[in-house]
PDB file of C-alpha atoms in Angstrom:
ATOM      1  CA  MET A 288      27.811  27.110  -4.795  1.00 36.00           C
ATOM      2  CA  THR A 289      26.332  29.474  -2.960  1.00 34.00           C
ATOM      3  CA  TRP A 290      25.350  29.743   0.538  1.00 32.00           C
ATOM      4  CA  THR A 291      23.155  32.042   2.010  1.00 37.00           C
ATOM      5  CA  CYS A 292      22.556  31.297   5.719  1.00 34.00           C
ATOM      6  CA  ARG A 293      22.819  28.824   7.821  1.00 37.00           C
ATOM      7  CA  THR A 294      20.865  26.855  11.071  1.00 38.00           C
ATOM      8  CA  SER A 295      21.496  25.093  13.833  1.00 39.00           C
ATOM      9  CA  SER A 296      22.120  21.242  11.281  1.00 47.00           C
ATOM     10  CA  ARG A 297      22.497  22.444   7.667  1.00 52.00           C
ATOM     11  CA  THR A 298      23.451  25.077   5.731  1.00 56.00           C
ATOM     12  CA  VAL A 299      21.165  26.637   3.670  1.00 57.00           C
ATOM     13  CA  PRO A 300      21.895  26.698  -0.428  1.00 63.00           C
ATOM     14  CA  ASP A 301      20.700  30.010  -2.562  1.00 89.00           C
ATOM     15  CA  GLN A 302      17.242  28.677  -3.551  1.00 92.00           C
ATOM     16  CA  ASP A 303      17.631  28.682  -7.701  1.00 94.00           C
ATOM     17  CA  GLU A 304      20.996  26.940  -7.341  1.00 96.00           C
ATOM     18  CA  ARG A 305      18.987  24.416  -5.470  1.00 96.00           C
ATOM     19  CA  ARG A 306      16.452  24.051  -7.905  1.00 97.00           C
ATOM     20  CA  ALA A 307      18.931  23.236 -10.443  1.00 97.00           C
ATOM     21  CA  GLU A 308      20.832  20.627  -8.373  1.00 97.00           C
ATOM     22  CA  LEU A 309      17.616  18.771  -8.283  1.00 98.00           C
ATOM     23  CA  ALA A 310      17.417  19.088 -11.827  1.00 98.00           C
ATOM     24  CA  ALA A 311      20.210  17.869 -12.463  1.00 98.00           C
ATOM     25  CA  ASN A 312      20.298  14.922 -10.110  1.00 98.00           C
ATOM     26  CA  LEU A 313      16.291  14.185 -10.586  1.00 98.00           C
ATOM     27  CA  GLY A 314      17.572  14.036 -14.565  1.00 98.00           C
ATOM     28  CA  ARG A 315      19.584  11.795 -14.022  1.00 98.00           C
ATOM     29  CA  VAL A 316      17.467   9.214 -11.553  1.00 98.00           C
ATOM     30  CA  ARG A 317      14.355   9.876 -14.147  1.00 98.00           C
ATOM     31  CA  ARG A 318      17.453   8.540 -17.257  1.00 98.00           C
ATOM     32  CA  ARG A 319      19.007   5.022 -14.633  1.00 98.00           C
ATOM     33  CA  ILE A 320      14.844   4.261 -14.482  1.00 98.00           C
ATOM     34  CA  ALA A 321      13.741   4.552 -17.810  1.00 98.00           C
ATOM     35  CA  ASP A 322      17.105   2.606 -18.916  1.00 98.00           C
ATOM     36  CA  ALA A 323      16.186   0.343 -16.477  1.00 98.00           C
ATOM     37  CA  CYS A 324      13.095  -0.623 -17.758  1.00 98.00           C
ATOM     38  CA  ALA A 325      13.977  -0.563 -21.254  1.00 98.00           C
ATOM     39  CA  ALA A 326      16.408  -3.646 -20.266  1.00 98.00           C
ATOM     40  CA  ALA A 327      13.452  -5.639 -18.185  1.00 98.00           C
ATOM     41  CA  GLY A 328      11.242  -4.974 -20.965  1.00 98.00           C
ATOM     42  CA  ARG A 329       8.939  -2.214 -18.926  1.00 98.00           C
ATOM     43  CA  ALA A 330       7.331   1.082 -19.942  1.00 98.00           C
ATOM     44  CA  ARG A 331       8.717   3.624 -18.071  1.00 98.00           C
ATOM     45  CA  ASP A 332       5.100   4.503 -16.830  1.00 98.00           C
ATOM     46  CA  GLU A 333       5.822   1.384 -15.220  1.00 98.00           C
ATOM     47  CA  VAL A 334       7.312   2.774 -13.000  1.00 98.00           C
ATOM     48  CA  THR A 335       6.920   5.274 -10.173  1.00 98.00           C
ATOM     49  CA  LEU A 336       9.628   7.738  -8.511  1.00 98.00           C
ATOM     50  CA  VAL A 337       8.808   8.341  -5.259  1.00 98.00           C
ATOM     51  CA  ALA A 338      11.256  11.314  -3.690  1.00 98.00           C
ATOM     52  CA  VAL A 339      12.317  10.108  -0.142  1.00 98.00           C
ATOM     53  CA  THR A 340      12.846  13.740   1.424  1.00 98.00           C
ATOM     54  CA  LYS A 341      13.902  13.031   5.224  1.00 95.00           C
ATOM     55  CA  THR A 342      15.532  15.428   6.706  1.00 95.00           C
ATOM     56  CA  TYR A 343      15.141  17.734   3.552  1.00 97.00           C
ATOM     57  CA  PRO A 344      13.185  21.121   4.109  1.00 96.00           C
ATOM     58  CA  ALA A 345       9.956  21.566   3.046  1.00 97.00           C
ATOM     59  CA  GLN A 346      11.113  24.168   0.048  1.00 97.00           C
ATOM     60  CA  ASP A 347      12.930  21.041  -1.339  1.00 98.00           C
ATOM     61  CA  VAL A 348       9.735  19.523  -1.929  1.00 98.00           C
ATOM     62  CA  LEU A 349       8.168  21.975  -3.637  1.00 98.00           C
ATOM     63  CA  HIS A 350      11.026  22.868  -5.971  1.00 98.00           C
ATOM     64  CA  LEU A 351      10.651  18.697  -6.571  1.00 98.00           C
ATOM     65  CA  ALA A 352       6.841  19.074  -7.733  1.00 98.00           C
ATOM     66  CA  GLY A 353       7.616  21.806  -9.255  1.00 98.00           C
ATOM     67  CA  LEU A 354       9.800  19.846 -12.203  1.00 98.00           C
ATOM     68  CA  GLY A 355       7.222  17.275 -12.137  1.00 98.00           C
ATOM     69  CA  VAL A 356       7.927  15.133  -9.162  1.00 98.00           C
ATOM     70  CA  GLY A 357       4.385  14.826  -7.725  1.00 98.00           C
ATOM     71  CA  ASP A 358       5.309  11.055  -4.608  1.00 98.00           C
ATOM     72  CA  VAL A 359       7.085  11.881  -2.114  1.00 98.00           C
ATOM     73  CA  GLY A 360       8.269   9.709   1.043  1.00 98.00           C
ATOM     74  CA  GLU A 361       9.144  10.271   4.617  1.00 98.00           C
ATOM     75  CA  ASN A 362      10.058   8.200   7.416  1.00 96.00           C
ATOM     76  CA  ARG A 363       9.381   9.975  10.213  1.00 97.00           C
ATOM     77  CA  ASP A 364       6.649  11.377  11.025  1.00 98.00           C
ATOM     78  CA  GLN A 365       7.295  14.020  13.176  1.00 97.00           C
ATOM     79  CA  GLU A 366       8.836  15.572  10.177  1.00 97.00           C
ATOM     80  CA  ALA A 367       6.878  14.474   7.711  1.00 98.00           C
ATOM     81  CA  ALA A 368       3.332  15.831   9.844  1.00 98.00           C
ATOM     82  CA  PRO A 369       4.877  19.403   9.624  1.00 98.00           C
ATOM     83  CA  LYS A 370       6.471  18.996   6.366  1.00 98.00           C
ATOM     84  CA  ALA A 371       3.169  17.822   4.474  1.00 98.00           C
ATOM     85  CA  THR A 372       1.410  21.407   6.357  1.00 98.00           C
ATOM     86  CA  GLN A 373       3.788  23.039   4.984  1.00 98.00           C
ATOM     87  CA  VAL A 374       3.578  21.667   1.192  1.00 98.00           C
ATOM     88  CA  SER A 375       0.018  22.019   1.215  1.00 98.00           C
ATOM     89  CA  ALA A 376      -0.339  26.117   2.646  1.00 98.00           C
ATOM     90  CA  ALA A 377       1.791  26.945  -0.141  1.00 98.00           C
ATOM     91  CA  GLY A 378      -1.248  25.226  -2.674  1.00 98.00           C
ATOM     92  CA  VAL A 379       1.261  21.935  -3.815  1.00 98.00           C
ATOM     93  CA  ASP A 380      -0.855  18.983  -4.101  1.00 97.00           C
ATOM     94  CA  VAL A 381       1.953  15.437  -4.071  1.00 98.00           C
ATOM     95  CA  ARG A 382       0.977  11.794  -2.808  1.00 98.00           C
ATOM     96  CA  TRP A 383       2.472  11.683   0.368  1.00 98.00           C
ATOM     97  CA  HIS A 384       4.112   7.827   1.245  1.00 98.00           C
ATOM     98  CA  PHE A 385       4.811   6.778   4.641  1.00 98.00           C
ATOM     99  CA  VAL A 386       8.613   4.665   3.915  1.00 98.00           C
ATOM    100  CA  GLY A 387       9.631   4.459   7.301  1.00 96.00           C
ATOM    101  CA  GLN A 388       9.345   2.463  10.333  1.00 94.00           C
ATOM    102  CA  LEU A 389       4.881   3.187  12.010  1.00 97.00           C
ATOM    103  CA  GLN A 390       4.885   2.967  15.981  1.00 96.00           C
ATOM    104  CA  ARG A 391       1.564   2.444  16.803  1.00 97.00           C
ATOM    105  CA  ASN A 392       1.162   5.797  18.296  1.00 98.00           C
ATOM    106  CA  LYS A 393       1.592   7.306  15.492  1.00 98.00           C
ATOM    107  CA  CYS A 394      -0.510   5.935  13.030  1.00 98.00           C
ATOM    108  CA  ARG A 395      -3.868   8.505  13.895  1.00 98.00           C
ATOM    109  CA  SER A 396      -0.926  11.198  12.734  1.00 98.00           C
ATOM    110  CA  VAL A 397       0.240   9.329   9.401  1.00 98.00           C
ATOM    111  CA  ALA A 398      -3.666   8.118   8.624  1.00 98.00           C
ATOM    112  CA  GLY A 399      -4.458  12.159   8.199  1.00 97.00           C
ATOM    113  CA  TYR A 400      -1.633  12.843   5.149  1.00 98.00           C
ATOM    114  CA  ALA A 401      -0.057  10.186   4.242  1.00 98.00           C
ATOM    115  CA  ASP A 402      -1.763   8.921   0.505  1.00 98.00           C
ATOM    116  CA  LEU A 403       0.054   5.123   0.898  1.00 98.00           C
ATOM    117  CA  VAL A 404       2.265   3.588   3.994  1.00 98.00           C
ATOM    118  CA  HIS A 405       4.606   1.427   3.181  1.00 98.00           C
ATOM    119  CA  SER A 406       5.702  -0.292   6.325  1.00 97.00           C
ATOM    120  CA  VAL A 407       3.082  -2.307   8.014  1.00 98.00           C
ATOM    121  CA  ASP A 408       4.364  -5.496   9.068  1.00 97.00           C
ATOM    122  CA  SER A 409       2.453  -6.554  11.889  1.00 97.00           C
ATOM    123  CA  VAL A 410      -1.403  -7.606  12.709  1.00 98.00           C
ATOM    124  CA  ARG A 411      -1.153  -4.803  15.777  1.00 98.00           C
ATOM    125  CA  LEU A 412       0.187  -2.200  13.451  1.00 98.00           C
ATOM    126  CA  ALA A 413      -2.393  -2.992  10.608  1.00 98.00           C
ATOM    127  CA  MET A 414      -5.505  -2.847  13.180  1.00 98.00           C
ATOM    128  CA  ALA A 415      -4.159   0.628  15.030  1.00 98.00           C
ATOM    129  CA  LEU A 416      -4.011   2.198  11.449  1.00 98.00           C
ATOM    130  CA  GLY A 417      -7.024   0.849  10.332  1.00 98.00           C
ATOM    131  CA  ASP A 418      -8.673   2.353  13.544  1.00 98.00           C
ATOM    132  CA  ALA A 419      -6.621   5.397  13.006  1.00 98.00           C
ATOM    133  CA  ALA A 420      -8.159   5.696   9.245  1.00 98.00           C
ATOM    134  CA  ALA A 421     -11.371   5.042  10.447  1.00 98.00           C
ATOM    135  CA  GLN A 422     -11.533   8.572  12.971  1.00 97.00           C
ATOM    136  CA  ARG A 423      -9.273  10.181  10.028  1.00 97.00           C
ATOM    137  CA  ARG A 424     -10.561   9.762   6.088  1.00 97.00           C
ATOM    138  CA  GLU A 425     -13.256   9.366   4.279  1.00 96.00           C
ATOM    139  CA  SER A 426     -11.852   6.620   2.357  1.00 97.00           C
ATOM    140  CA  PRO A 427      -9.373   3.804   2.183  1.00 98.00           C
ATOM    141  CA  LEU A 428      -5.587   3.937   3.180  1.00 98.00           C
ATOM    142  CA  ASP A 429      -3.477   2.534   0.448  1.00 98.00           C
ATOM    143  CA  VAL A 430      -0.756  -0.033   2.755  1.00 98.00           C
ATOM    144  CA  LEU A 431       1.482  -2.525   2.055  1.00 98.00           C
ATOM    145  CA  VAL A 432       3.029  -4.341   3.900  1.00 98.00           C
ATOM    146  CA  GLN A 433       6.191  -4.759   4.628  1.00 98.00           C
ATOM    147  CA  VAL A 434       8.217  -8.406   3.812  1.00 97.00           C
ATOM    148  CA  SER A 435      11.105  -9.214   5.786  1.00 96.00           C
ATOM    149  CA  ILE A 436      13.635 -11.155   3.199  1.00 94.00           C
ATOM    150  CA  ASP A 437      15.806 -13.310   5.275  1.00 90.00           C
ATOM    151  CA  GLY A 438      13.641 -13.662   7.740  1.00 85.00           C
ATOM    152  CA  ASP A 439      16.005 -11.584  11.067  1.00 81.00           C
ATOM    153  CA  PRO A 440      13.643 -11.028  13.366  1.00 75.00           C
ATOM    154  CA  ALA A 441      16.303  -7.785  14.408  1.00 74.00           C
ATOM    155  CA  ARG A 442      14.761  -6.188  11.369  1.00 77.00           C
ATOM    156  CA  GLY A 443      11.631  -4.975  10.202  1.00 85.00           C
ATOM    157  CA  GLY A 444       8.931  -6.440   7.934  1.00 95.00           C
ATOM    158  CA  ALA A 445       6.284  -9.659   8.079  1.00 97.00           C
ATOM    159  CA  ARG A 446       8.110 -13.478   8.143  1.00 94.00           C
ATOM    160  CA  GLN A 447       6.876 -16.189   6.463  1.00 89.00           C
ATOM    161  CA  GLY A 448       5.893 -18.605   9.353  1.00 88.00           C
ATOM    162  CA  GLY A 449       6.866 -16.477  11.346  1.00 84.00           C
ATOM    163  CA  PRO A 450       4.781 -15.771  15.276  1.00 90.00           C
ATOM    164  CA  PRO A 451       1.326 -14.830  14.448  1.00 93.00           C
ATOM    165  CA  ASP A 452       1.336 -10.996  15.071  1.00 95.00           C
ATOM    166  CA  THR A 453       4.179 -10.900  12.401  1.00 95.00           C
ATOM    167  CA  ASP A 454       2.841 -13.507  10.025  1.00 96.00           C
ATOM    168  CA  LEU A 455       3.105 -12.151   6.336  1.00 97.00           C
ATOM    169  CA  ASP A 456      -0.067 -13.541   5.679  1.00 97.00           C
ATOM    170  CA  GLN A 457      -1.803 -12.889   9.081  1.00 97.00           C
ATOM    171  CA  VAL A 458      -0.961  -9.409   8.566  1.00 98.00           C
ATOM    172  CA  ALA A 459      -2.173  -9.508   4.920  1.00 98.00           C
ATOM    173  CA  GLU A 460      -5.061 -10.776   6.880  1.00 98.00           C
ATOM    174  CA  ALA A 461      -5.148  -7.873   8.941  1.00 98.00           C
ATOM    175  CA  VAL A 462      -5.000  -5.133   6.721  1.00 98.00           C
ATOM    176  CA  ALA A 463      -7.759  -7.092   4.526  1.00 98.00           C
ATOM    177  CA  ALA A 464     -10.369  -7.209   6.663  1.00 98.00           C
ATOM    178  CA  ALA A 465      -9.863  -3.296   7.662  1.00 98.00           C
ATOM    179  CA  GLU A 466     -12.700  -1.137   5.902  1.00 97.00           C
ATOM    180  CA  SER A 467     -10.212   1.823   6.511  1.00 98.00           C
ATOM    181  CA  LEU A 468      -7.330   0.552   4.434  1.00 98.00           C
ATOM    182  CA  ARG A 469      -6.977  -0.995   0.958  1.00 98.00           C
ATOM    183  CA  LEU A 470      -4.186  -3.672   0.797  1.00 98.00           C
ATOM    184  CA  SER A 471      -2.348  -2.846  -1.968  1.00 98.00           C
ATOM    185  CA  GLY A 472       0.911  -4.493  -2.448  1.00 98.00           C
ATOM    186  CA  VAL A 473       4.373  -5.447  -0.703  1.00 98.00           C
ATOM    187  CA  MET A 474       7.437  -3.331   0.318  1.00 98.00           C
ATOM    188  CA  THR A 475      11.183  -4.908   1.360  1.00 97.00           C
ATOM    189  CA  VAL A 476      14.408  -3.511   1.971  1.00 94.00           C
ATOM    190  CA  ALA A 477      17.195  -5.975   0.386  1.00 94.00           C
ATOM    191  CA  PRO A 478      19.389  -6.762   3.251  1.00 92.00           C
ATOM    192  CA  VAL A 479      23.013  -5.177   3.389  1.00 90.00           C
ATOM    193  CA  ASP A 480      24.938  -8.852   3.305  1.00 91.00           C
ATOM    194  CA  TRP A 481      22.944 -10.055  -0.039  1.00 95.00           C
ATOM    195  CA  ASP A 482      22.905  -9.649  -3.754  1.00 96.00           C
ATOM    196  CA  PRO A 483      19.822  -7.158  -4.185  1.00 96.00           C
ATOM    197  CA  GLY A 484      18.434  -8.884  -7.433  1.00 97.00           C
ATOM    198  CA  ALA A 485      18.069 -12.025  -5.235  1.00 97.00           C
ATOM    199  CA  ALA A 486      16.149 -10.135  -2.581  1.00 97.00           C
ATOM    200  CA  PHE A 487      13.980  -8.439  -5.373  1.00 98.00           C
ATOM    201  CA  GLU A 488      13.878 -11.990  -6.779  1.00 98.00           C
ATOM    202  CA  ARG A 489      11.691 -13.132  -4.220  1.00 97.00           C
ATOM    203  CA  LEU A 490       9.551 -10.495  -3.255  1.00 98.00           C
ATOM    204  CA  ALA A 491       8.642 -10.848  -6.504  1.00 98.00           C
ATOM    205  CA  GLY A 492       7.768 -14.371  -5.647  1.00 97.00           C
ATOM    206  CA  ILE A 493       5.555 -13.446  -2.552  1.00 97.00           C
ATOM    207  CA  ALA A 494       4.021 -10.638  -4.219  1.00 98.00           C
ATOM    208  CA  GLU A 495       2.643 -13.023  -6.896  1.00 98.00           C
ATOM    209  CA  ARG A 496       1.354 -15.420  -4.473  1.00 97.00           C
ATOM    210  CA  LEU A 497      -0.346 -12.522  -2.468  1.00 97.00           C
ATOM    211  CA  ARG A 498      -1.781 -11.693  -5.730  1.00 97.00           C
ATOM    212  CA  VAL A 499      -4.204 -15.356  -5.868  1.00 97.00           C
ATOM    213  CA  ASN A 500      -5.920 -14.188  -2.634  1.00 96.00           C
ATOM    214  CA  TYR A 501      -5.536 -10.481  -2.928  1.00 98.00           C
ATOM    215  CA  PRO A 502      -5.797  -9.542  -6.304  1.00 96.00           C
ATOM    216  CA  THR A 503      -5.926  -5.591  -5.737  1.00 94.00           C
ATOM    217  CA  ALA A 504      -2.501  -6.316  -3.937  1.00 98.00           C
ATOM    218  CA  THR A 505      -0.208  -4.816  -7.189  1.00 98.00           C
ATOM    219  CA  LEU A 506       2.141  -2.438  -5.657  1.00 98.00           C
ATOM    220  CA  ILE A 507       6.067  -3.537  -5.262  1.00 98.00           C
ATOM    221  CA  SER A 508       7.811  -1.191  -3.507  1.00 98.00           C
ATOM    222  CA  ALA A 509      11.546  -1.939  -3.662  1.00 98.00           C
ATOM    223  CA  GLY A 510      14.978  -0.413  -4.616  1.00 96.00           C
ATOM    224  CA  MET A 511      16.550   2.848  -3.703  1.00 97.00           C
ATOM    225  CA  SER A 512      19.570   4.588  -4.419  1.00 96.00           C
ATOM    226  CA  ALA A 513      22.307   2.082  -5.213  1.00 95.00           C
ATOM    227  CA  ASP A 514      19.952  -0.900  -6.041  1.00 97.00           C
ATOM    228  CA  VAL A 515      16.849   0.524  -8.656  1.00 97.00           C
ATOM    229  CA  GLU A 516      17.884  -1.336 -11.055  1.00 98.00           C
ATOM    230  CA  SER A 517      17.813  -4.306  -9.465  1.00 98.00           C
ATOM    231  CA  ALA A 518      14.156  -3.513  -8.645  1.00 98.00           C
ATOM    232  CA  VAL A 519      12.924  -2.109 -11.711  1.00 98.00           C
ATOM    233  CA  GLU A 520      14.537  -5.537 -13.353  1.00 98.00           C
ATOM    234  CA  PHE A 521      11.929  -7.724 -10.879  1.00 98.00           C
ATOM    235  CA  GLY A 522       9.070  -5.896 -10.736  1.00 98.00           C
ATOM    236  CA  ALA A 523       9.092  -2.745  -8.309  1.00 98.00           C
ATOM    237  CA  THR A 524       5.904  -0.518  -8.752  1.00 98.00           C
ATOM    238  CA  HIS A 525       7.791   2.134  -7.156  1.00 98.00           C
ATOM    239  CA  VAL A 526      11.519   3.327  -6.474  1.00 98.00           C
ATOM    240  CA  ARG A 527      12.493   4.757  -2.800  1.00 98.00           C
ATOM    241  CA  ILE A 528      15.129   7.192  -4.051  1.00 98.00           C
ATOM    242  CA  GLY A 529      16.937   9.629  -1.645  1.00 97.00           C
ATOM    243  CA  SER A 530      20.441  10.471  -2.202  1.00 96.00           C
ATOM    244  CA  ALA A 531      20.837  10.444  -5.750  1.00 97.00           C
ATOM    245  CA  LEU A 532      18.186  12.715  -5.849  1.00 98.00           C
ATOM    246  CA  LEU A 533      18.960  15.039  -2.761  1.00 96.00           C
ATOM    247  CA  GLY A 534      21.814  14.336  -2.149  1.00 94.00           C
ATOM    248  CA  ASN A 535      23.895  12.733   0.466  1.00 85.00           C
ATOM    249  CA  ARG A 536      22.300  13.661   4.250  1.00 69.00           C
ATOM    250  CA  PRO A 537      23.490  14.321   7.351  1.00 61.00           C
ATOM    251  CA  ALA A 538      22.961  11.480  10.096  1.00 58.00           C
ATOM    252  CA  LEU A 539      19.739  10.981  11.794  1.00 51.00           C
ATOM    253  CA  ARG A 540      19.789  12.461  14.896  1.00 50.00           C
TER     254      ARG A 540
END
């Protein structure tokens, strides 16, 4: 690959070569999703690819949008907010997904650009995001409840039978009660010491139970580059793909 210049954090590739690289990666990812859907007996259009572009520049989002990717994920507001502004200024419209841990003091910013927040895991966060969305938006903000599969309090996620602020049912109720939010489903990250299939099967059961009380909560965000096939097998509607699409990223500082 030909490199044209260097920034403080990474070298910057020739943009024609970078677009070709992304196109090749995207083709492979799309084939994986299509094959997983076929193996699970699901229609390909049941699964949305969310390109997680954290640490990568707005130009990569523009390349991906030009290749037909309409959903983009970010996990840190301090990077996502200016990137969303840059992409919009270029006249490109994508659907922004906030997929990382959300701090309450960032809710107002995130509510201004995000279309779907995947990571609400406490009653206090749901209330803060609801207040922010009421101030920043004319339409409800779609929200997923992040679920802790193994119940480990050291990791993010609402827990079944957990303390009131992070109890799964209480968090879902808080989201649903906020007029400025729309409870749209659930999200999880498979614990590293679990078989991904077992984690996603458990999430599917939780999602099914949640839909009894909240019929609009139909989305399941699960699966990343290493475990997308298992996620699709167990009903994921959104898969969050980073490294398989954009390449191995440097460590976040």
